[in-house]
Structure formats: structure tokens, C-alpha cells
Amino acid sequence: MNRAYNDNKEYTDALDGLRFSDEAKARMVQNLLDAAGEDMPMQEKPRKRKFRLPRVAAVGVAAALVLGIGAGASGVLKTAGEAFSSVFGSTADTEIIDQIGRPIGASDTDNGVTVTADAILFDGYNYMITYSIAKDDGSTFTVAPVEANPAVLDAFWDIWSSDIGLNTSGGHGGSWFIDDDPTDNAIQYVDTMSYDDMVKTGGTVKVTFGNLRNMDGTILEGEWNLKFKLEAGDLSTQLPAGQSVKVGGKDATVEEIRLSPIGYRIVYTVSGTAAAAPAPSGQESAEQQQAWEDLDINPVLHLADGTAIDLSESGGSRENQGEQTRCIRSGVFNRIIPMEDVVSLTLGGVEIPVAQ
């Protein structure tokens, strides 16, 4: 049975897990860019979300044909580069963002608040989408930051659902709120997801948000429904597979490696099967977590400037298949990484070069 690694922790654990240096107090993304090789672990989504079947449905990409209610709170459709400047900072590679990203502009208004899907980055398996939440009367938000991580706002959606009618066996992801400009009438919501199965373009995406909350109560009441077409640009590359490596002292074989400027996907099989009973609460037990850690292939991405990005805290899934365990490790990077900057990827102690 597939299981999402970061699927059952509490919202507060997710916020505590976010890692930022002091620079994050000024701007979350600048912190990420200044982190000198430290990779932000994937954070799971707040637990008060409702999912339609399948259990994790794919979120899609923006298109030129928008089926939403407008072009956003400002009435101006942002480019992907503009939309993601609040996430990655002004020094991000906007050329790549505009190549693979798609502006959306679909929006909905309820109770004096407009929620707009601004843009998305997507590579077939991983996505990052950014939204704006704006007060129509022009007043500013007073959402407090998380004490331990001042760049992240203490907020989450009480209801979240996404549906494009695609069957996917599982996925994992993260989300957080930021305030790019505390003096204006908007805050931003960043949503990421990595799927076990490829998400094909061409479908219609339906997203619902309901009631913005924090741990103390409701911040905004309302329900916002957005709809748009699924499109994407893709600059991903597939590396040669078939390498024999060691995972937790066991023999393993690399089945698939995909890298893109926004994320990665690694599929491998390990000899033997892994079984662990869930905790009575339905949350991940210590035994389950240890079993997952024992199956870690310890991926490390090496860049031309000497940076080594540890991806071992990524999410994924495992599934027993006969006498083997099939594992997927995947995730979204905390910055845009041009493929020409990638030198190699180490898996299970074996370095795999990336041809330029």
C-alpha cells in the first residue's frame, strides 16, 4: 500500500519544521537563497483539509483560457516571473520561470475578499502554485507571524480541495502563507505538491478554499471556488538509471531519475519488504517512520558552484512488490535550479553525473 511520508503530522509540527536563517525575518525567499546549500524540508499540508476522491487529487496549471471570475484582485494578470518574485525573490531566474511557469489569473470573491490563483510551476510530477488573498476594501491584513519562523504567517485554510478528475495513487506536499508587502491589502499563499503518478495536462482544475484560520480561531470567513485549464511548460531531464546501490544495508536498484528546475523524482527498489503497523490514532507510528528512514537512498544534488543540496528529508511513498519494496522520493526545490548548473546526483553513495 502506498503511503505519503509526511501525511499525518499536525499543522503546528509543519510550521515548526520550517527552517529559516535570520534573513528570513526580512523575506522568506531571500533566506532560502542565502541558505548556502541548506535545503528546506518539504512540509505537509495543514490537517484540516478535506480531499475529494482520489485521496490526493492533482492540482493543475494555468492556461491562457481562464475559466475563473476575473484576472485577479488588481485586475492585472501577472506573469509567472512576477507572481513568483514574492516566493523566490528578485534575484530568481525569471527567464526559466517564464519558460516553465504559466500565469493563471482565475479568481473568486466572497465576503469582501478576493482569492486569485496567480501562477504555477509544474513539471509533470511536482508543482508550486502561488495565490493572492486580497481585501477588496484596501485594508491591510493583521495576521501574526509564526513565532519561531517570522517569515511565515500563522494561518491555514479550514477547507481545501482540488480536483481535475485524475486518478493518482498518492502524493505529498506543503503550504504556507507569506506577506510580501505588509503595507498593501494582500497576503500570499504558496502551495506545493509532488505526485507518485504523472499528472497530464489538458484537464480542468477546480480548487476550493474555505475559511482562513489560525490556531486561535477564524481570520476570514468565506468560500472561494476557482477553475482553470491545465497547461504547463517542462524543462525536466531524465538521467540514466539501473545503478546498483545500498539502502539501509540492503541491495537496491535505481529505476528512474527525473530532475527539473523546480523539483525531482527518484524511483528505486530495495530487496526485502517493509511492514509496520499504524499507530492507533491513525497517525504515523514511530515504527513506520523508522521503516521509512531505513529506506532512505540519501539523495544529494551537486551544483557547479560546489553547493551540495541534501534531499534526504524529502517525502514520497513505499509499496511492497513481491520480495521487494518500491520507493519513490520526490519534492520541490526551495529555489529555481537551472539544469546546466547541476553536475551530479548522489544516490546510496553512488555519484551519477548529469550530462551537459
Tab-separated table of C-alpha atoms in Angstrom:
chain	number	residue	atom	x	y	z
A	1	MET	CA	0.000	0.000	0.000
A	2	ASN	CA	1.308	3.408	-0.873
A	3	ARG	CA	1.688	5.874	1.936
A	4	ALA	CA	2.598	9.525	1.889
A	5	TYR	CA	5.567	10.155	4.137
A	6	ASN	CA	4.529	13.494	5.565
A	7	ASP	CA	0.822	12.752	5.564
A	8	ASN	CA	-0.253	12.697	9.200
A	9	LYS	CA	1.551	15.321	11.258
A	10	GLU	CA	-0.188	18.246	12.860
A	11	TYR	CA	-0.185	21.746	11.382
A	12	THR	CA	1.952	23.064	14.212
A	13	ASP	CA	4.584	20.417	13.543
A	14	ALA	CA	4.723	21.562	9.940
A	15	LEU	CA	5.338	25.153	10.935
A	16	ASP	CA	7.948	24.169	13.484
A	17	GLY	CA	9.689	22.117	10.792
A	18	LEU	CA	10.250	25.098	8.527
A	19	ARG	CA	13.861	26.210	8.727
A	20	PHE	CA	14.972	29.775	8.180
A	21	SER	CA	18.047	31.817	8.997
A	22	ASP	CA	17.823	35.335	10.415
A	23	GLU	CA	17.450	36.739	6.911
A	24	ALA	CA	14.024	35.092	6.759
A	25	LYS	CA	12.680	37.801	9.030
A	26	ALA	CA	13.074	40.242	6.165
A	27	ARG	CA	11.983	37.974	3.338
A	28	MET	CA	11.372	34.253	3.242
A	29	VAL	CA	12.777	33.675	-0.163
A	30	GLN	CA	15.895	35.730	0.334
A	31	ASN	CA	16.587	33.484	3.280
A	32	LEU	CA	16.210	30.416	1.130
A	33	LEU	CA	18.571	31.821	-1.470
A	34	ASP	CA	21.097	32.759	1.227
A	35	ALA	CA	20.912	29.372	2.889
A	36	ALA	CA	24.182	28.270	1.239
A	37	GLY	CA	23.197	24.783	0.384
A	38	GLU	CA	20.738	24.103	3.179
A	39	ASP	CA	17.572	22.685	1.628
A	40	MET	CA	14.213	23.434	3.243
A	41	PRO	CA	12.439	20.163	4.030
A	42	MET	CA	9.080	19.516	2.488
A	43	GLN	CA	6.258	20.485	4.798
A	44	GLU	CA	2.996	18.640	4.895
A	45	LYS	CA	-0.329	20.349	4.343
A	46	PRO	CA	-2.487	21.506	7.251
A	47	ARG	CA	-4.545	18.643	8.552
A	48	LYS	CA	-7.919	20.413	8.385
A	49	ARG	CA	-8.192	19.985	4.646
A	50	LYS	CA	-10.838	17.862	3.015
A	51	PHE	CA	-9.877	15.847	-0.044
A	52	ARG	CA	-12.210	14.532	-2.670
A	53	LEU	CA	-11.580	11.099	-4.091
A	54	PRO	CA	-8.977	10.137	-5.068
A	55	ARG	CA	-7.368	10.791	-1.689
A	56	VAL	CA	-4.871	13.267	-3.156
A	57	ALA	CA	-6.094	14.842	-6.359
A	58	ALA	CA	-3.786	16.644	-8.757
A	59	VAL	CA	-3.653	20.406	-8.829
A	60	GLY	CA	-3.217	21.844	-12.223
A	61	VAL	CA	-1.638	24.569	-14.188
A	62	ALA	CA	-2.818	27.865	-15.512
A	63	ALA	CA	-3.701	28.464	-19.126
A	64	ALA	CA	-4.367	31.372	-21.397
A	65	LEU	CA	-8.022	30.325	-21.353
A	66	VAL	CA	-9.118	31.102	-17.805
A	67	LEU	CA	-12.459	29.843	-16.587
A	68	GLY	CA	-12.368	31.798	-13.335
A	69	ILE	CA	-14.091	35.003	-12.381
A	70	GLY	CA	-11.508	37.585	-13.288
A	71	ALA	CA	-7.864	38.437	-13.685
A	72	GLY	CA	-7.081	38.844	-10.017
A	73	ALA	CA	-7.560	41.323	-7.237
A	74	SER	CA	-5.657	44.036	-9.066
A	75	GLY	CA	-7.336	43.336	-12.405
A	76	VAL	CA	-3.899	42.816	-13.975
A	77	LEU	CA	-2.717	39.358	-14.985
A	78	LYS	CA	0.745	38.761	-13.543
A	79	THR	CA	3.461	36.978	-15.459
A	80	ALA	CA	4.815	33.834	-13.834
A	81	GLY	CA	8.053	35.664	-13.055
A	82	GLU	CA	6.180	38.494	-11.349
A	83	ALA	CA	3.979	36.125	-9.396
A	84	PHE	CA	6.898	34.102	-8.069
A	85	SER	CA	9.065	37.091	-7.172
A	86	SER	CA	7.382	37.056	-3.758
A	87	VAL	CA	8.412	33.421	-3.327
A	88	PHE	CA	11.917	33.271	-4.791
A	89	GLY	CA	12.952	36.912	-4.550
A	90	SER	CA	14.007	39.432	-7.170
A	91	THR	CA	17.227	37.542	-7.961
A	92	ALA	CA	15.417	34.403	-9.147
A	93	ASP	CA	15.905	33.216	-12.721
A	94	THR	CA	12.768	34.761	-14.232
A	95	GLU	CA	13.720	33.526	-17.708
A	96	ILE	CA	13.308	29.925	-16.574
A	97	ILE	CA	10.228	30.768	-14.520
A	98	ASP	CA	8.545	32.324	-17.557
A	99	GLN	CA	9.543	29.340	-19.712
A	100	ILE	CA	8.008	26.700	-17.490
A	101	GLY	CA	5.534	28.757	-15.474
A	102	ARG	CA	2.059	29.767	-16.519
A	103	PRO	CA	0.088	32.772	-15.299
A	104	ILE	CA	-3.407	31.911	-14.145
A	105	GLY	CA	-5.458	34.929	-13.062
A	106	ALA	CA	-8.524	32.885	-12.086
A	107	SER	CA	-10.198	34.410	-9.039
A	108	ASP	CA	-13.288	34.376	-6.877
A	109	THR	CA	-14.687	36.873	-4.371
A	110	ASP	CA	-16.645	36.216	-1.208
A	111	ASN	CA	-17.331	38.305	1.880
A	112	GLY	CA	-15.228	41.207	0.615
A	113	VAL	CA	-12.124	39.111	-0.082
A	114	THR	CA	-10.773	38.035	-3.474
A	115	VAL	CA	-8.614	34.935	-3.845
A	116	THR	CA	-6.588	34.751	-7.064
A	117	ALA	CA	-4.514	31.911	-8.448
A	118	ASP	CA	-1.566	33.902	-9.778
A	119	ALA	CA	0.775	31.390	-11.428
A	120	ILE	CA	2.120	27.852	-11.337
A	121	LEU	CA	5.354	25.978	-11.967
A	122	PHE	CA	4.890	22.358	-12.967
A	123	ASP	CA	6.998	19.508	-14.373
A	124	GLY	CA	4.504	16.659	-14.647
A	125	TYR	CA	5.084	15.337	-11.124
A	126	ASN	CA	5.821	18.399	-8.973
A	127	TYR	CA	4.125	21.762	-8.795
A	128	MET	CA	4.335	25.035	-6.947
A	129	ILE	CA	1.415	27.433	-7.213
A	130	THR	CA	1.080	30.884	-5.685
A	131	TYR	CA	-2.163	32.634	-4.751
A	132	SER	CA	-3.046	36.145	-3.589
A	133	ILE	CA	-5.672	36.808	-0.919
A	134	ALA	CA	-6.757	40.467	-1.088
A	135	LYS	CA	-9.227	42.568	0.865
A	136	ASP	CA	-11.449	44.467	-1.549
A	137	ASP	CA	-11.737	47.491	0.763
A	138	GLY	CA	-7.982	48.060	0.556
A	139	SER	CA	-7.289	47.478	4.251
A	140	THR	CA	-4.212	45.571	5.341
A	141	PHE	CA	-4.044	42.143	6.949
A	142	THR	CA	-3.138	41.715	10.602
A	143	VAL	CA	-2.132	38.051	10.518
A	144	ALA	CA	0.622	37.390	13.036
A	145	PRO	CA	3.773	35.525	12.004
A	146	VAL	CA	4.760	32.191	13.453
A	147	GLU	CA	6.895	32.927	16.496
A	148	ALA	CA	9.667	30.516	15.570
A	149	ASN	CA	9.609	31.480	11.866
A	150	PRO	CA	8.710	35.164	11.427
A	151	ALA	CA	8.645	34.952	7.613
A	152	VAL	CA	5.685	32.539	7.732
A	153	LEU	CA	2.223	33.695	8.755
A	154	ASP	CA	0.224	31.787	11.340
A	155	ALA	CA	-2.621	30.811	9.014
A	156	PHE	CA	-4.163	27.852	7.212
A	157	TRP	CA	-7.282	27.032	5.227
A	158	ASP	CA	-10.032	25.306	7.162
A	159	ILE	CA	-11.150	23.679	3.893
A	160	TRP	CA	-9.000	22.899	0.888
A	161	SER	CA	-9.878	20.670	-2.035
A	162	SER	CA	-8.609	20.229	-5.570
A	163	ASP	CA	-9.982	18.127	-8.379
A	164	ILE	CA	-9.139	17.612	-12.045
A	165	GLY	CA	-10.649	14.133	-12.248
A	166	LEU	CA	-7.309	12.343	-12.395
A	167	ASN	CA	-6.579	9.106	-10.574
A	168	THR	CA	-3.277	9.336	-8.745
A	169	SER	CA	-2.150	6.823	-6.170
A	170	GLY	CA	-0.712	9.329	-3.717
A	171	GLY	CA	1.293	12.441	-3.102
A	172	HIS	CA	2.788	14.750	-0.524
A	173	GLY	CA	3.344	18.453	-0.300
A	174	GLY	CA	3.442	21.600	1.737
A	175	SER	CA	1.883	25.035	2.000
A	176	TRP	CA	2.467	28.275	3.829
A	177	PHE	CA	1.370	31.911	3.899
A	178	ILE	CA	3.669	34.914	3.491
A	179	ASP	CA	3.160	38.672	3.322
A	180	ASP	CA	5.260	40.110	0.517
A	181	ASP	CA	4.229	43.688	1.321
A	182	PRO	CA	2.765	44.288	4.796
A	183	THR	CA	1.546	47.740	3.713
A	184	ASP	CA	-0.795	46.521	0.968
A	185	ASN	CA	-4.148	44.731	1.103
A	186	ALA	CA	-2.923	41.227	0.224
A	187	ILE	CA	-1.081	38.216	1.536
A	188	GLN	CA	0.245	35.296	-0.482
A	189	TYR	CA	-0.355	31.570	-0.211
A	190	VAL	CA	2.249	29.134	-1.570
A	191	ASP	CA	1.180	25.564	-2.284
A	192	THR	CA	3.382	22.663	-3.393
A	193	MET	CA	2.664	19.053	-4.222
A	194	SER	CA	4.579	16.054	-5.564
A	195	TYR	CA	2.625	13.132	-7.027
A	196	ASP	CA	3.532	9.467	-7.370
A	197	ASP	CA	1.963	9.360	-10.842
A	198	MET	CA	2.402	11.740	-13.734
A	199	VAL	CA	-0.267	14.425	-13.997
A	200	LYS	CA	-1.201	15.014	-17.625
A	201	THR	CA	-2.094	18.441	-18.913
A	202	GLY	CA	-5.345	19.311	-20.633
A	203	GLY	CA	-7.826	18.899	-17.799
A	204	THR	CA	-9.897	21.457	-15.941
A	205	VAL	CA	-8.723	22.287	-12.444
A	206	LYS	CA	-11.220	23.047	-9.683
A	207	VAL	CA	-9.900	24.408	-6.399
A	208	THR	CA	-11.893	25.323	-3.291
A	209	PHE	CA	-10.740	27.257	-0.237
A	210	GLY	CA	-12.831	27.843	2.853
A	211	ASN	CA	-12.324	29.950	5.997
A	212	LEU	CA	-8.847	31.276	6.691
A	213	ARG	CA	-7.857	30.342	10.244
A	214	ASN	CA	-5.013	30.169	12.696
A	215	MET	CA	-4.665	28.055	15.823
A	216	ASP	CA	-6.676	30.597	17.843
A	217	GLY	CA	-9.691	30.901	15.547
A	218	THR	CA	-11.088	32.271	12.300
A	219	ILE	CA	-9.295	35.097	10.457
A	220	LEU	CA	-11.588	35.301	7.402
A	221	GLU	CA	-14.882	33.595	6.681
A	222	GLY	CA	-15.952	32.601	3.204
A	223	GLU	CA	-15.610	30.050	0.418
A	224	TRP	CA	-13.697	30.642	-2.792
A	225	ASN	CA	-14.005	28.429	-5.870
A	226	LEU	CA	-11.503	28.718	-8.726
A	227	LYS	CA	-11.489	26.947	-12.063
A	228	PHE	CA	-8.936	26.974	-14.875
A	229	LYS	CA	-7.379	24.825	-17.584
A	230	LEU	CA	-4.322	22.656	-17.050
A	231	GLU	CA	-1.248	23.619	-19.068
A	232	ALA	CA	2.475	23.588	-18.347
A	233	GLY	CA	5.964	24.087	-19.675
A	234	ASP	CA	8.573	21.465	-18.838
A	235	LEU	CA	12.382	21.578	-18.835
A	236	SER	CA	12.877	18.306	-16.970
A	237	THR	CA	15.600	15.841	-17.848
A	238	GLN	CA	15.741	12.087	-17.273
A	239	LEU	CA	19.037	10.621	-16.068
A	240	PRO	CA	20.278	7.113	-16.908
A	241	ALA	CA	19.009	4.578	-14.366
A	242	GLY	CA	19.766	0.966	-13.458
A	243	GLN	CA	22.528	1.660	-10.916
A	244	SER	CA	23.038	-0.825	-8.058
A	245	VAL	CA	23.309	0.926	-4.689
A	246	LYS	CA	22.968	0.185	-0.988
A	247	VAL	CA	19.958	1.402	1.007
A	248	GLY	CA	19.947	0.690	4.731
A	249	GLY	CA	22.492	-2.071	4.158
A	250	LYS	CA	20.274	-3.752	1.551
A	251	ASP	CA	20.768	-4.089	-2.184
A	252	ALA	CA	18.767	-1.601	-4.212
A	253	THR	CA	18.335	-0.694	-7.878
A	254	VAL	CA	17.643	2.775	-9.218
A	255	GLU	CA	14.659	2.608	-11.593
A	256	GLU	CA	14.069	6.245	-12.578
A	257	ILE	CA	15.627	9.677	-12.065
A	258	ARG	CA	13.980	12.909	-13.199
A	259	LEU	CA	15.247	16.407	-12.493
A	260	SER	CA	13.711	19.738	-13.407
A	261	PRO	CA	14.409	23.354	-12.417
A	262	ILE	CA	11.684	23.083	-9.755
A	263	GLY	CA	11.935	19.546	-8.403
A	264	TYR	CA	12.971	15.925	-8.629
A	265	ARG	CA	11.664	12.355	-8.704
A	266	ILE	CA	13.651	9.234	-7.793
A	267	VAL	CA	12.238	5.702	-8.052
A	268	TYR	CA	14.130	2.682	-6.716
A	269	THR	CA	13.517	-0.859	-5.470
A	270	VAL	CA	15.038	-2.330	-2.313
A	271	SER	CA	15.439	-6.055	-1.628
A	272	GLY	CA	13.029	-7.289	1.033
A	273	THR	CA	9.724	-5.878	2.209
A	274	ALA	CA	8.897	-3.328	4.874
A	275	ALA	CA	5.887	-3.622	7.170
A	276	ALA	CA	4.871	-1.544	10.149
A	277	ALA	CA	1.519	-1.233	11.889
A	278	PRO	CA	-0.018	2.253	12.069
A	279	ALA	CA	-0.480	3.968	15.395
A	280	PRO	CA	-3.961	3.612	16.960
A	281	SER	CA	-4.655	7.292	16.223
A	282	GLY	CA	-4.172	6.670	12.501
A	283	GLN	CA	-1.073	8.841	12.524
A	284	GLU	CA	2.338	7.625	11.519
A	285	SER	CA	3.863	5.439	14.222
A	286	ALA	CA	7.495	5.604	15.313
A	287	GLU	CA	7.915	2.158	13.768
A	288	GLN	CA	6.583	3.391	10.440
A	289	GLN	CA	8.828	6.430	10.494
A	290	GLN	CA	11.868	4.288	11.265
A	291	ALA	CA	10.971	1.906	8.433
A	292	TRP	CA	10.812	4.861	6.047
A	293	GLU	CA	14.136	6.242	7.264
A	294	ASP	CA	15.726	2.823	6.782
A	295	LEU	CA	14.683	3.017	3.120
A	296	ASP	CA	16.257	6.438	2.541
A	297	ILE	CA	18.522	6.452	-0.511
A	298	ASN	CA	20.139	9.651	0.818
A	299	PRO	CA	19.959	11.771	-2.358
A	300	VAL	CA	22.366	14.709	-2.639
A	301	LEU	CA	22.330	17.153	-5.559
A	302	HIS	CA	25.699	18.648	-6.540
A	303	LEU	CA	25.886	22.023	-8.322
A	304	ALA	CA	28.677	23.544	-10.369
A	305	ASP	CA	29.418	26.187	-7.724
A	306	GLY	CA	30.224	23.460	-5.193
A	307	THR	CA	26.863	23.547	-3.419
A	308	ALA	CA	25.593	20.173	-2.193
A	309	ILE	CA	21.832	20.038	-1.549
A	310	ASP	CA	20.754	17.272	0.821
A	311	LEU	CA	17.379	15.883	-0.308
A	312	SER	CA	17.143	13.105	2.277
A	313	GLU	CA	14.260	14.783	4.134
A	314	SER	CA	12.052	14.595	1.056
A	315	GLY	CA	8.656	12.943	1.041
A	316	GLY	CA	7.467	10.030	-1.036
A	317	SER	CA	5.936	6.592	-0.791
A	318	ARG	CA	6.766	2.921	-0.493
A	319	GLU	CA	4.977	-0.172	-1.737
A	320	ASN	CA	5.749	-3.848	-1.253
A	321	GLN	CA	6.025	-5.660	-4.575
A	322	GLY	CA	6.741	-9.373	-4.191
A	323	GLU	CA	10.091	-9.705	-2.444
A	324	GLN	CA	10.998	-6.060	-2.985
A	325	THR	CA	9.936	-2.627	-1.785
A	326	ARG	CA	9.357	0.033	-4.435
A	327	CYS	CA	10.182	3.519	-3.168
A	328	ILE	CA	9.565	6.991	-4.567
A	329	ARG	CA	11.385	10.091	-3.324
A	330	SER	CA	10.267	13.404	-4.744
A	331	GLY	CA	9.899	17.049	-3.908
A	332	VAL	CA	10.013	20.699	-4.881
A	333	PHE	CA	13.236	22.699	-4.559
A	334	ASN	CA	13.320	25.861	-2.457
A	335	ARG	CA	14.689	27.790	-5.456
A	336	ILE	CA	14.876	27.604	-9.232
A	337	ILE	CA	17.842	25.432	-10.284
A	338	PRO	CA	18.943	25.708	-13.935
A	339	MET	CA	19.717	22.237	-15.243
A	340	GLU	CA	23.050	23.429	-16.631
A	341	ASP	CA	24.132	24.144	-13.045
A	342	VAL	CA	23.626	20.513	-11.953
A	343	VAL	CA	26.817	18.429	-12.023
A	344	SER	CA	25.690	15.174	-10.448
A	345	LEU	CA	23.292	13.395	-8.121
A	346	THR	CA	24.465	11.015	-5.405
A	347	LEU	CA	22.144	8.111	-4.539
A	348	GLY	CA	23.033	5.479	-1.961
A	349	GLY	CA	26.640	6.679	-2.014
A	350	VAL	CA	26.925	6.339	-5.806
A	351	GLU	CA	27.513	9.576	-7.731
A	352	ILE	CA	25.612	9.794	-11.012
A	353	PRO	CA	26.900	12.505	-13.395
A	354	VAL	CA	24.479	14.764	-15.209
A	355	ALA	CA	25.465	15.192	-18.852
A	356	GLN	CA	25.504	18.768	-20.101
